Short mmCIF file of C-alpha atoms in Angstrom, two decimals:
data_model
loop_
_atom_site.label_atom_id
_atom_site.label_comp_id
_atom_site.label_asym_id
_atom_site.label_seq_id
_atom_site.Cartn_x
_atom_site.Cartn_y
_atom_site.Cartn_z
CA UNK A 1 53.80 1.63 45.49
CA UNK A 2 51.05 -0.75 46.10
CA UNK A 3 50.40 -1.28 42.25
CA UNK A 4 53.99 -2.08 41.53
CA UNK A 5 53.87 -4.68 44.28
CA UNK A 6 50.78 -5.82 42.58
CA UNK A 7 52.43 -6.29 39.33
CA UNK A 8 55.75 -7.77 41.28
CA UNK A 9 53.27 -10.54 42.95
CA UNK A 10 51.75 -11.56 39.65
CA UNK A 11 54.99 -11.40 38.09
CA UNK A 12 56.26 -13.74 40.73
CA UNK A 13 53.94 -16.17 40.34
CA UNK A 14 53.99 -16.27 36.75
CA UNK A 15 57.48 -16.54 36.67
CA UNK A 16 56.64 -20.09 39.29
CA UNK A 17 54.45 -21.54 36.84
CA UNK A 18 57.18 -21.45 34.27
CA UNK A 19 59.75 -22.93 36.40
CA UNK A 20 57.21 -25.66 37.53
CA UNK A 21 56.13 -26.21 34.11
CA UNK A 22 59.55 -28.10 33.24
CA UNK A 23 62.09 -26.37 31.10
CA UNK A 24 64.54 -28.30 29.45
CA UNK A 25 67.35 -25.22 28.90
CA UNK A 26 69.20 -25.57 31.98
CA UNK A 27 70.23 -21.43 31.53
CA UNK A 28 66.98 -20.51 31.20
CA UNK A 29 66.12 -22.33 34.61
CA UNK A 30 68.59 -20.83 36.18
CA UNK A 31 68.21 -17.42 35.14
CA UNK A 32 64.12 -17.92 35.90
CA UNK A 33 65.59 -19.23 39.61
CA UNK A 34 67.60 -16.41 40.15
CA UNK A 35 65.02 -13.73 39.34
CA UNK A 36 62.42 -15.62 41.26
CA UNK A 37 64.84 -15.21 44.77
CA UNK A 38 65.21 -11.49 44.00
CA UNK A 39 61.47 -11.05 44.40
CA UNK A 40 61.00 -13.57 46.78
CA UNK A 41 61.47 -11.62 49.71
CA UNK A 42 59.70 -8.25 48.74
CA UNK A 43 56.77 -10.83 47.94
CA UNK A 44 56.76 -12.82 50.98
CA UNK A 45 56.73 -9.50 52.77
CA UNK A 46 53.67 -7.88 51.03
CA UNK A 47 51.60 -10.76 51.43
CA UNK A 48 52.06 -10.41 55.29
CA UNK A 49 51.18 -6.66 55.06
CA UNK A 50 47.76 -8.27 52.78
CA UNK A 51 47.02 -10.31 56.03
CA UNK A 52 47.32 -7.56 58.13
CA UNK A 53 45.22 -5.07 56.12
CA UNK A 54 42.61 -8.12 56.39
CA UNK A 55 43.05 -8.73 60.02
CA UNK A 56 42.67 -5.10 60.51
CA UNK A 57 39.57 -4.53 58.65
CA UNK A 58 38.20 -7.75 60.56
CA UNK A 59 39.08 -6.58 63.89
CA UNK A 60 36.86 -2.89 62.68
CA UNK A 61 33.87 -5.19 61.97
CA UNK A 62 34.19 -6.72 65.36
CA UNK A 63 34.39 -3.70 67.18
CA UNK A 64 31.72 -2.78 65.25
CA UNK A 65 28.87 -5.20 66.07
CA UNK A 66 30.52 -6.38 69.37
CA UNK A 67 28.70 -5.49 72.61
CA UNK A 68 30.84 -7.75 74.88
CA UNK A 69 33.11 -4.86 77.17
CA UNK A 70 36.16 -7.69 77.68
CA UNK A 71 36.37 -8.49 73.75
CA UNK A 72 35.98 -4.84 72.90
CA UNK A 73 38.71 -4.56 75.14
CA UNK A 74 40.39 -7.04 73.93
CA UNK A 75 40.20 -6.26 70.17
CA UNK A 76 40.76 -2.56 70.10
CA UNK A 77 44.27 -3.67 71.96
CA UNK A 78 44.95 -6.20 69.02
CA UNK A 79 43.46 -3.42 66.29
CA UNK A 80 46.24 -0.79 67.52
CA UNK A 81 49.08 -3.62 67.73
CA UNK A 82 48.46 -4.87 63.98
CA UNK A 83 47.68 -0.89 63.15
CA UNK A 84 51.49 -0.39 64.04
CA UNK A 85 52.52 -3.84 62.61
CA UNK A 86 51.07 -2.38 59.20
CA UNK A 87 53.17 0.38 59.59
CA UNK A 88 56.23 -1.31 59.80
CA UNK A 89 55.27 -3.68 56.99
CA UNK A 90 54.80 -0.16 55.07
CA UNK A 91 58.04 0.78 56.16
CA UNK A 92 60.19 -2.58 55.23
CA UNK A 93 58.34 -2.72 51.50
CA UNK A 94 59.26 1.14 51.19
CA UNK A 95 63.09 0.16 51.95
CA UNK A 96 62.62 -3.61 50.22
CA UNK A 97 62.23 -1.39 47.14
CA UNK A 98 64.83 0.99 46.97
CA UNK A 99 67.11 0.91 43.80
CA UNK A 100 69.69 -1.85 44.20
CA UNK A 101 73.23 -1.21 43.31
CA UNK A 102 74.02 -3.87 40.51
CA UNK A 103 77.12 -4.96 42.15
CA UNK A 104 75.83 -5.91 45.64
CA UNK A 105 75.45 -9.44 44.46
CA UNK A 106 79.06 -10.21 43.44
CA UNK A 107 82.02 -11.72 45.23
CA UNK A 108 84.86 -9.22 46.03
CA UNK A 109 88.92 -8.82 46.16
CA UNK A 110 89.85 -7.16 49.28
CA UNK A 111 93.32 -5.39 49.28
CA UNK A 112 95.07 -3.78 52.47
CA UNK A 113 97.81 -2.21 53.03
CA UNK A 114 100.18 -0.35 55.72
CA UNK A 115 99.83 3.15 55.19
CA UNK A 116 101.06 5.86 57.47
CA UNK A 117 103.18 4.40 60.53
CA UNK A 118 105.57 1.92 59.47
CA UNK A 119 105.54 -1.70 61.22
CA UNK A 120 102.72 -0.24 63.64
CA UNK A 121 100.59 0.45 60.23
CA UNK A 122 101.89 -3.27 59.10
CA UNK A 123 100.13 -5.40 62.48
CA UNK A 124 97.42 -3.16 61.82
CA UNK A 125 96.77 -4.50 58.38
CA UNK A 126 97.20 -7.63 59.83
CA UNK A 127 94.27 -7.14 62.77
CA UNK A 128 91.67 -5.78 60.03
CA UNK A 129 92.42 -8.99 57.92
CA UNK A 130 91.75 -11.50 60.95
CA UNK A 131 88.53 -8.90 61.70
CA UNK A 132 87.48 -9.49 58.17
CA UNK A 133 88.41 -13.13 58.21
CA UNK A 134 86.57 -13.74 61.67
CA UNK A 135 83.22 -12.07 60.13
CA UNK A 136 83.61 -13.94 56.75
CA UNK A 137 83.47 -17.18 59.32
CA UNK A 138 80.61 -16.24 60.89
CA UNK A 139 78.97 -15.29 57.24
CA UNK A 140 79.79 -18.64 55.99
CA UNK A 141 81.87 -16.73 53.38
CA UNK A 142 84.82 -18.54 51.99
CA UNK A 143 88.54 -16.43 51.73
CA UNK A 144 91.22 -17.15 50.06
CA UNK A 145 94.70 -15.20 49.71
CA UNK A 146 95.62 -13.96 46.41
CA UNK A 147 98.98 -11.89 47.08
CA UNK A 148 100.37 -11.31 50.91
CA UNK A 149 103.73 -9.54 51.54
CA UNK A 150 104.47 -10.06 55.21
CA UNK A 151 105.59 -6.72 57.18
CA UNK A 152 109.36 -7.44 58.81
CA UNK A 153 107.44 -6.92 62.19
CA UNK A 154 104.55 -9.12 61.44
CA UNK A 155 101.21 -8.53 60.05
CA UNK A 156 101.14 -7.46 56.29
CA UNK A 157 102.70 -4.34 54.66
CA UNK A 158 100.22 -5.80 51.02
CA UNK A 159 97.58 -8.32 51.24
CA UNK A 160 94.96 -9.07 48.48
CA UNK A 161 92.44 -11.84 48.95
CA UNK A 162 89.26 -12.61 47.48
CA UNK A 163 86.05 -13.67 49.38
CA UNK A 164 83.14 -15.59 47.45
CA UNK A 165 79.67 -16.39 49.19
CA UNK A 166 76.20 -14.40 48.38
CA UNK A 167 75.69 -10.90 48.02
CA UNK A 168 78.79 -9.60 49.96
CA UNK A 169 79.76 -6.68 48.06
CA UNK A 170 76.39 -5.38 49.26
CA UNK A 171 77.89 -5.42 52.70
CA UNK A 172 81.64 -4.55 52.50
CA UNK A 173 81.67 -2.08 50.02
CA UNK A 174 81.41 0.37 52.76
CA UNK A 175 84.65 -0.89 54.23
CA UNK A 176 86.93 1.12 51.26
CA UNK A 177 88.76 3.84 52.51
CA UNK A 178 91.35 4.70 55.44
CA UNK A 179 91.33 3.11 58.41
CA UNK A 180 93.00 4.97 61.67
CA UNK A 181 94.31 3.23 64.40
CA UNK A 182 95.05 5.04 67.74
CA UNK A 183 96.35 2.57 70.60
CA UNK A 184 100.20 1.74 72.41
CA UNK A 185 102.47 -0.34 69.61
CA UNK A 186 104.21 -3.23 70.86
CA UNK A 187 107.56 -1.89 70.53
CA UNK A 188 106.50 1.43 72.37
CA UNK A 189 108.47 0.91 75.68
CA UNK A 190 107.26 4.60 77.21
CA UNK A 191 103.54 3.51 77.07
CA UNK A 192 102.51 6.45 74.32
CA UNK A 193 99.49 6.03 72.14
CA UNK A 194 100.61 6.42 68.54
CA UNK A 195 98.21 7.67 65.36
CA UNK A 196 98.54 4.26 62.35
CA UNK A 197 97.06 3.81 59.32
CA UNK A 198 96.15 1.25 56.85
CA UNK A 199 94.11 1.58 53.96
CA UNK A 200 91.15 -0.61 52.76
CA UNK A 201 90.02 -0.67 49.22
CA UNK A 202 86.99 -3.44 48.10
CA UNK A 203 86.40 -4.33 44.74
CA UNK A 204 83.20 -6.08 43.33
CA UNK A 205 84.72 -9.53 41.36
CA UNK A 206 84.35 -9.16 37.37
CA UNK A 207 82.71 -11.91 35.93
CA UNK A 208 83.41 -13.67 32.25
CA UNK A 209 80.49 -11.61 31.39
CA UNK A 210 81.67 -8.48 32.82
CA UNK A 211 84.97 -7.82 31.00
CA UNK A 212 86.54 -9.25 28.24
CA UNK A 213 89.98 -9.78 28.50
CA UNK A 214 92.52 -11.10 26.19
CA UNK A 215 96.05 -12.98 27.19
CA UNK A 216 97.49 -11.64 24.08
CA UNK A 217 97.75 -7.84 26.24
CA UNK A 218 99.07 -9.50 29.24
CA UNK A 219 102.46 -10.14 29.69
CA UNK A 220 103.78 -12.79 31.92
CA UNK A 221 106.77 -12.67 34.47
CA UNK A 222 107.97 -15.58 36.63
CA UNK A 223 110.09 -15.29 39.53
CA UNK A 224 110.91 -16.80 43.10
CA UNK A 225 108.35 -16.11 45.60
CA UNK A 226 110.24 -14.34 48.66
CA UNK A 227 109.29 -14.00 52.44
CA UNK A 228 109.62 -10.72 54.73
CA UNK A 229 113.07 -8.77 53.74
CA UNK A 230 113.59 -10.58 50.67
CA UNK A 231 114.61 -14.22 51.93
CA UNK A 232 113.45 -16.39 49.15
CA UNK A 233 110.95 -19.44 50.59
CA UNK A 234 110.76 -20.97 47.16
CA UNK A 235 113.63 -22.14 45.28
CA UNK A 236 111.12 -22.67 42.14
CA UNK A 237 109.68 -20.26 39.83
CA UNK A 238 106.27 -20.21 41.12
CA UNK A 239 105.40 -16.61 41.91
CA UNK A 240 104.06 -14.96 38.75
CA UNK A 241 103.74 -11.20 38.09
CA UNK A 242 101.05 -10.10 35.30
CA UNK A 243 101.40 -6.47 33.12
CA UNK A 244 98.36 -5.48 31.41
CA UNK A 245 100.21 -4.09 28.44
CA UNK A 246 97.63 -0.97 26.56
CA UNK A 247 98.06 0.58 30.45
CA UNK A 248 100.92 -0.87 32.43
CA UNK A 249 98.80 -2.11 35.57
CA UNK A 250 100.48 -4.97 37.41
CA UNK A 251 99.72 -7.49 39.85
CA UNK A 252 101.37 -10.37 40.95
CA UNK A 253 100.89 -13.41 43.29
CA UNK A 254 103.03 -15.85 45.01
CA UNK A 255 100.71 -17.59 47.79
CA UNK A 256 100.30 -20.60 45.94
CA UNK A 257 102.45 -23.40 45.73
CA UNK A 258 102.17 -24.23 41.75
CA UNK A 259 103.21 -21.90 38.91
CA UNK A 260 99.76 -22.14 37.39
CA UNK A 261 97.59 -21.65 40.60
CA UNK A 262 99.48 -18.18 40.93
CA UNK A 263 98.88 -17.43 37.40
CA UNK A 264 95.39 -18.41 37.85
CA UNK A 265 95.26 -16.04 41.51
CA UNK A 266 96.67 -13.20 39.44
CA UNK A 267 94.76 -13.13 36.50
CA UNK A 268 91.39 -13.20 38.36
CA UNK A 269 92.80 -10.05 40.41
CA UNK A 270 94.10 -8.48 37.26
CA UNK A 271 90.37 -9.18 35.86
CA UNK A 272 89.24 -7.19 39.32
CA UNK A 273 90.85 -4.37 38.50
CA UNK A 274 90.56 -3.24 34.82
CA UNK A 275 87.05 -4.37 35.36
CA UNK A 276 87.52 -1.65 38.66
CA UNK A 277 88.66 0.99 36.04
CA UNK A 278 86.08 0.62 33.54
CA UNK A 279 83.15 0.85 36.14
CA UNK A 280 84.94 3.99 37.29
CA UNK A 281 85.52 5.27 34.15
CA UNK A 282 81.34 4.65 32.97
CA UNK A 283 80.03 6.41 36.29
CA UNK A 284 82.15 9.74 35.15
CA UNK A 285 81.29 9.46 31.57
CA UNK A 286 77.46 8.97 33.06
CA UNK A 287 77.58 11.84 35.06
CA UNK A 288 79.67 14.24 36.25
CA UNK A 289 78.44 14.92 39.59
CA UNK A 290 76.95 11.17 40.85
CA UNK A 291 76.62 11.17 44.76
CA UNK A 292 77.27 7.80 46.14
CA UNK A 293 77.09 7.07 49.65
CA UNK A 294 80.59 5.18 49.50
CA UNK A 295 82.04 7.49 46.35
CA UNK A 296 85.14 6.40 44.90
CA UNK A 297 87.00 9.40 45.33
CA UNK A 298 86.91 8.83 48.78
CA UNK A 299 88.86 6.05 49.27
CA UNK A 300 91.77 7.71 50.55
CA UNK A 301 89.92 9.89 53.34
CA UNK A 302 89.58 8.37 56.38
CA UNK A 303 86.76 6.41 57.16
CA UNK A 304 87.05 4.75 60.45
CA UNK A 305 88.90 5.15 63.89
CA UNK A 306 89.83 2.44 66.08
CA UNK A 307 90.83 3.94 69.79
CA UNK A 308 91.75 0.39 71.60
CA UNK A 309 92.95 2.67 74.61
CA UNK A 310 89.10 3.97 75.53
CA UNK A 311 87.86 0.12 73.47
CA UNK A 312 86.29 3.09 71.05
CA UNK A 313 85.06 2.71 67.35
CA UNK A 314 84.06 6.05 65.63
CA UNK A 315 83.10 5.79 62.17
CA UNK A 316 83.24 9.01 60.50
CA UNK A 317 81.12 9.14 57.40
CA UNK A 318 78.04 8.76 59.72
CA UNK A 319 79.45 10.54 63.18
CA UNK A 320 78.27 7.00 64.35
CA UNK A 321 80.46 5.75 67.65
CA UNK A 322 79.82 2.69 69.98
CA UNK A 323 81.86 1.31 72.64
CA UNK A 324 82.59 -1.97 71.87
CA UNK A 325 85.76 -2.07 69.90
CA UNK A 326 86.86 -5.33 71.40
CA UNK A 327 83.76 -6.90 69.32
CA UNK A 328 84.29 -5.53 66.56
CA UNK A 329 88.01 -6.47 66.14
CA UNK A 330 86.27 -10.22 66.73
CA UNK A 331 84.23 -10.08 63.82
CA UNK A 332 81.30 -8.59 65.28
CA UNK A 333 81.43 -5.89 62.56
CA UNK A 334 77.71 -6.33 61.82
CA UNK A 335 77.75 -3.33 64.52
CA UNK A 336 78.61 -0.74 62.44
CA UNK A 337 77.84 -2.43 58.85
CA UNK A 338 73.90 -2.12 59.88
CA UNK A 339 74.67 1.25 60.93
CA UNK A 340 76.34 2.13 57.48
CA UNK A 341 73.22 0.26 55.89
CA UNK A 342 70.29 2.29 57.89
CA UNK A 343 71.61 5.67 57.12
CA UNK A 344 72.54 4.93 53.50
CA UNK A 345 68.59 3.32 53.35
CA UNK A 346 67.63 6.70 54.93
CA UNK A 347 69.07 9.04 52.66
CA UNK A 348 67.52 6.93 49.65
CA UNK A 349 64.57 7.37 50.87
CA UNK A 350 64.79 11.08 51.60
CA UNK A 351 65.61 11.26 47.78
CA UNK A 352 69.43 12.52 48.61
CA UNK A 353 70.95 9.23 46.86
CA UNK A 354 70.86 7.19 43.47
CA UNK A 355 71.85 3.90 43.08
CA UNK A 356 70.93 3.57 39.34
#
């Protein structure tokens, strides 16, 4: 491990001096900026655990030739505090260097929808989208609706919206799947808990240089955009609907005002998709059996309960459970994302899991 972070560290700096030595190709600057921040951390990190080793072996040559009882004292406490500082160091570079899924750095599309429980299911789409939107604030992330079809009770029977800042598929991926409500619905007049569902799926953003895809096999549809039950809240034909003709997949999008900025909406979620399909489609072609800690046939199994009765979050895939629902529901979903994280880091390093 120690040699690669050798080779990393002289890479790193070699990659400096280039960027310092003033390029003129704007790409090539970027691309030298980019991979320069990918190593920057791992870097940073190892040349603390250098100080430490140094301290350490200092503090061992002081105990050595000191005859002073209150330094000795003094320096075998600081020798065992930087020993387990080391450690840690060790630890953090170990996990710093785990195989990173090439996706983690992209911008997603979120969809959710009502599943299982009618206009209960709806609201409940509608609470996970101000959770999400509520920890995008606090992120700094930046949201904005693609398609939303409003549930006649409120909250949203279909909602698609994408959120761009850094590396945030690295952190929501592990929200795809079904999410189970259990709490008293708002039109329950007996006081009964009921059982809701509404399903999550996230999907890593294709870029221009991830899929290549040609207006010619898209067909375009215009229409009024429409409210709950139909009533139409635009009398113009700005909604547009988009059919991906060699395999039928639509998508559609009627949030914006302007024809165009719906077309625009849709396409880039159309992009999401087939880009979606092909990624899908490469991992089974690469291997038939690939375990994945979030695995795409799991996104209909259910993930994550939400018990607002007992103020109970249980997520399933890692029998993890806290008490703090009400948090969570505020955006404080950094509770069970680092959870997620730290056992997914775990089995990685036990060897169970490939990222590559």
């Amino acid at each position: 491990m120690f040699e690669y972070l050798d080779l990393l560290e002289k890479n790193y700096i070699e990659k400096q001096e280039q960027l310092n030595s003033g390029i003129n190709d704007n790409k090539k600057m970027i691309e030298l900026s980019k991979e320069i921040k990918k190593m920057e951390k791992i870097v940073s990190r190892y040349r603390e655990y250098q100080r430490k080793i140094k301290a350490l072996a200092d503090l061992k040559e002081l105990i050595k030739s000191e005859h002073d009882l209150d330094i000795l004292t003094l320096a075998e406490s600081e020798k065992e505090e930087v020993s387990q500082e080391i450690l840690n160091l060790e630890d953090e570079l170990k996990i710093l260097l785990l195989p990173k899924d090439p996706m983690d750095e992209k911008n997603v599309v979120v969809e959710i929808k009502g599943a299982v429980g009618g206009d209960e299911a709806d609201l409940f789409a509608g609470d996970l989208f101000r959770m999400y939107s509520k920890y995008c604030d606090a992120k700094g992330w930046k949201i904005s609706v693609l398609t939303a079809t409003a549930g006649s009770m409120g909250g949203y029977s279909n909602l698609s919206f994408m959120i761009s800042g850094e590396a945030i598929y690295s952190l929501l991926k592990y929200e795809s799947g079904v999410h189970r409500v259990q709490r008293v619905p708002e039109t329950e007049s007996l006081g009964r808990v009921h059982t809701s569902t509404a399903s999550v799926l996230v999907l890593p953003e294709a870029d221009e240089i991830d899929f290549d895809l040609d207006w010619k096999d898209i067909r375009i549809d215009t229409m009024t955009s429409s409210g709950p039950g139909g009533q139409s809240v635009n009398t113009t034909q700005s909604a547009v609907r988009l059919t991906y003709l060699p395999t039928g997949l639509q998508v559609a999008s009627q949030v914006a005002k302007s024809q165009y900025e719906n077309k625009d909406l849709a396409y880039k979620l159309l992009k999401t998709r087939l880009f979606d399909e092909q990624v899908a489609k490469k991992e089974a072609e690469d291997s038939q059996i690939r375990h994945k800690f979030i695995k795409r046939s799991e996104r209909a199994e259910k993930i994550r309960t939400y018990n607002f009765p007992q103020n109970r979050l249980t997520d399933h895939r890692i029998n993890f459970t806290i008490q703090s629902l009400n948090y969570v529901m505020e955006g404080k979903l950094d509770l069970v994302i680092d959870a997620l994280i730290a056992d997914h880091q775990k089995k990685l390093l036990a060897g169970g899991l490939s990222d590559s």
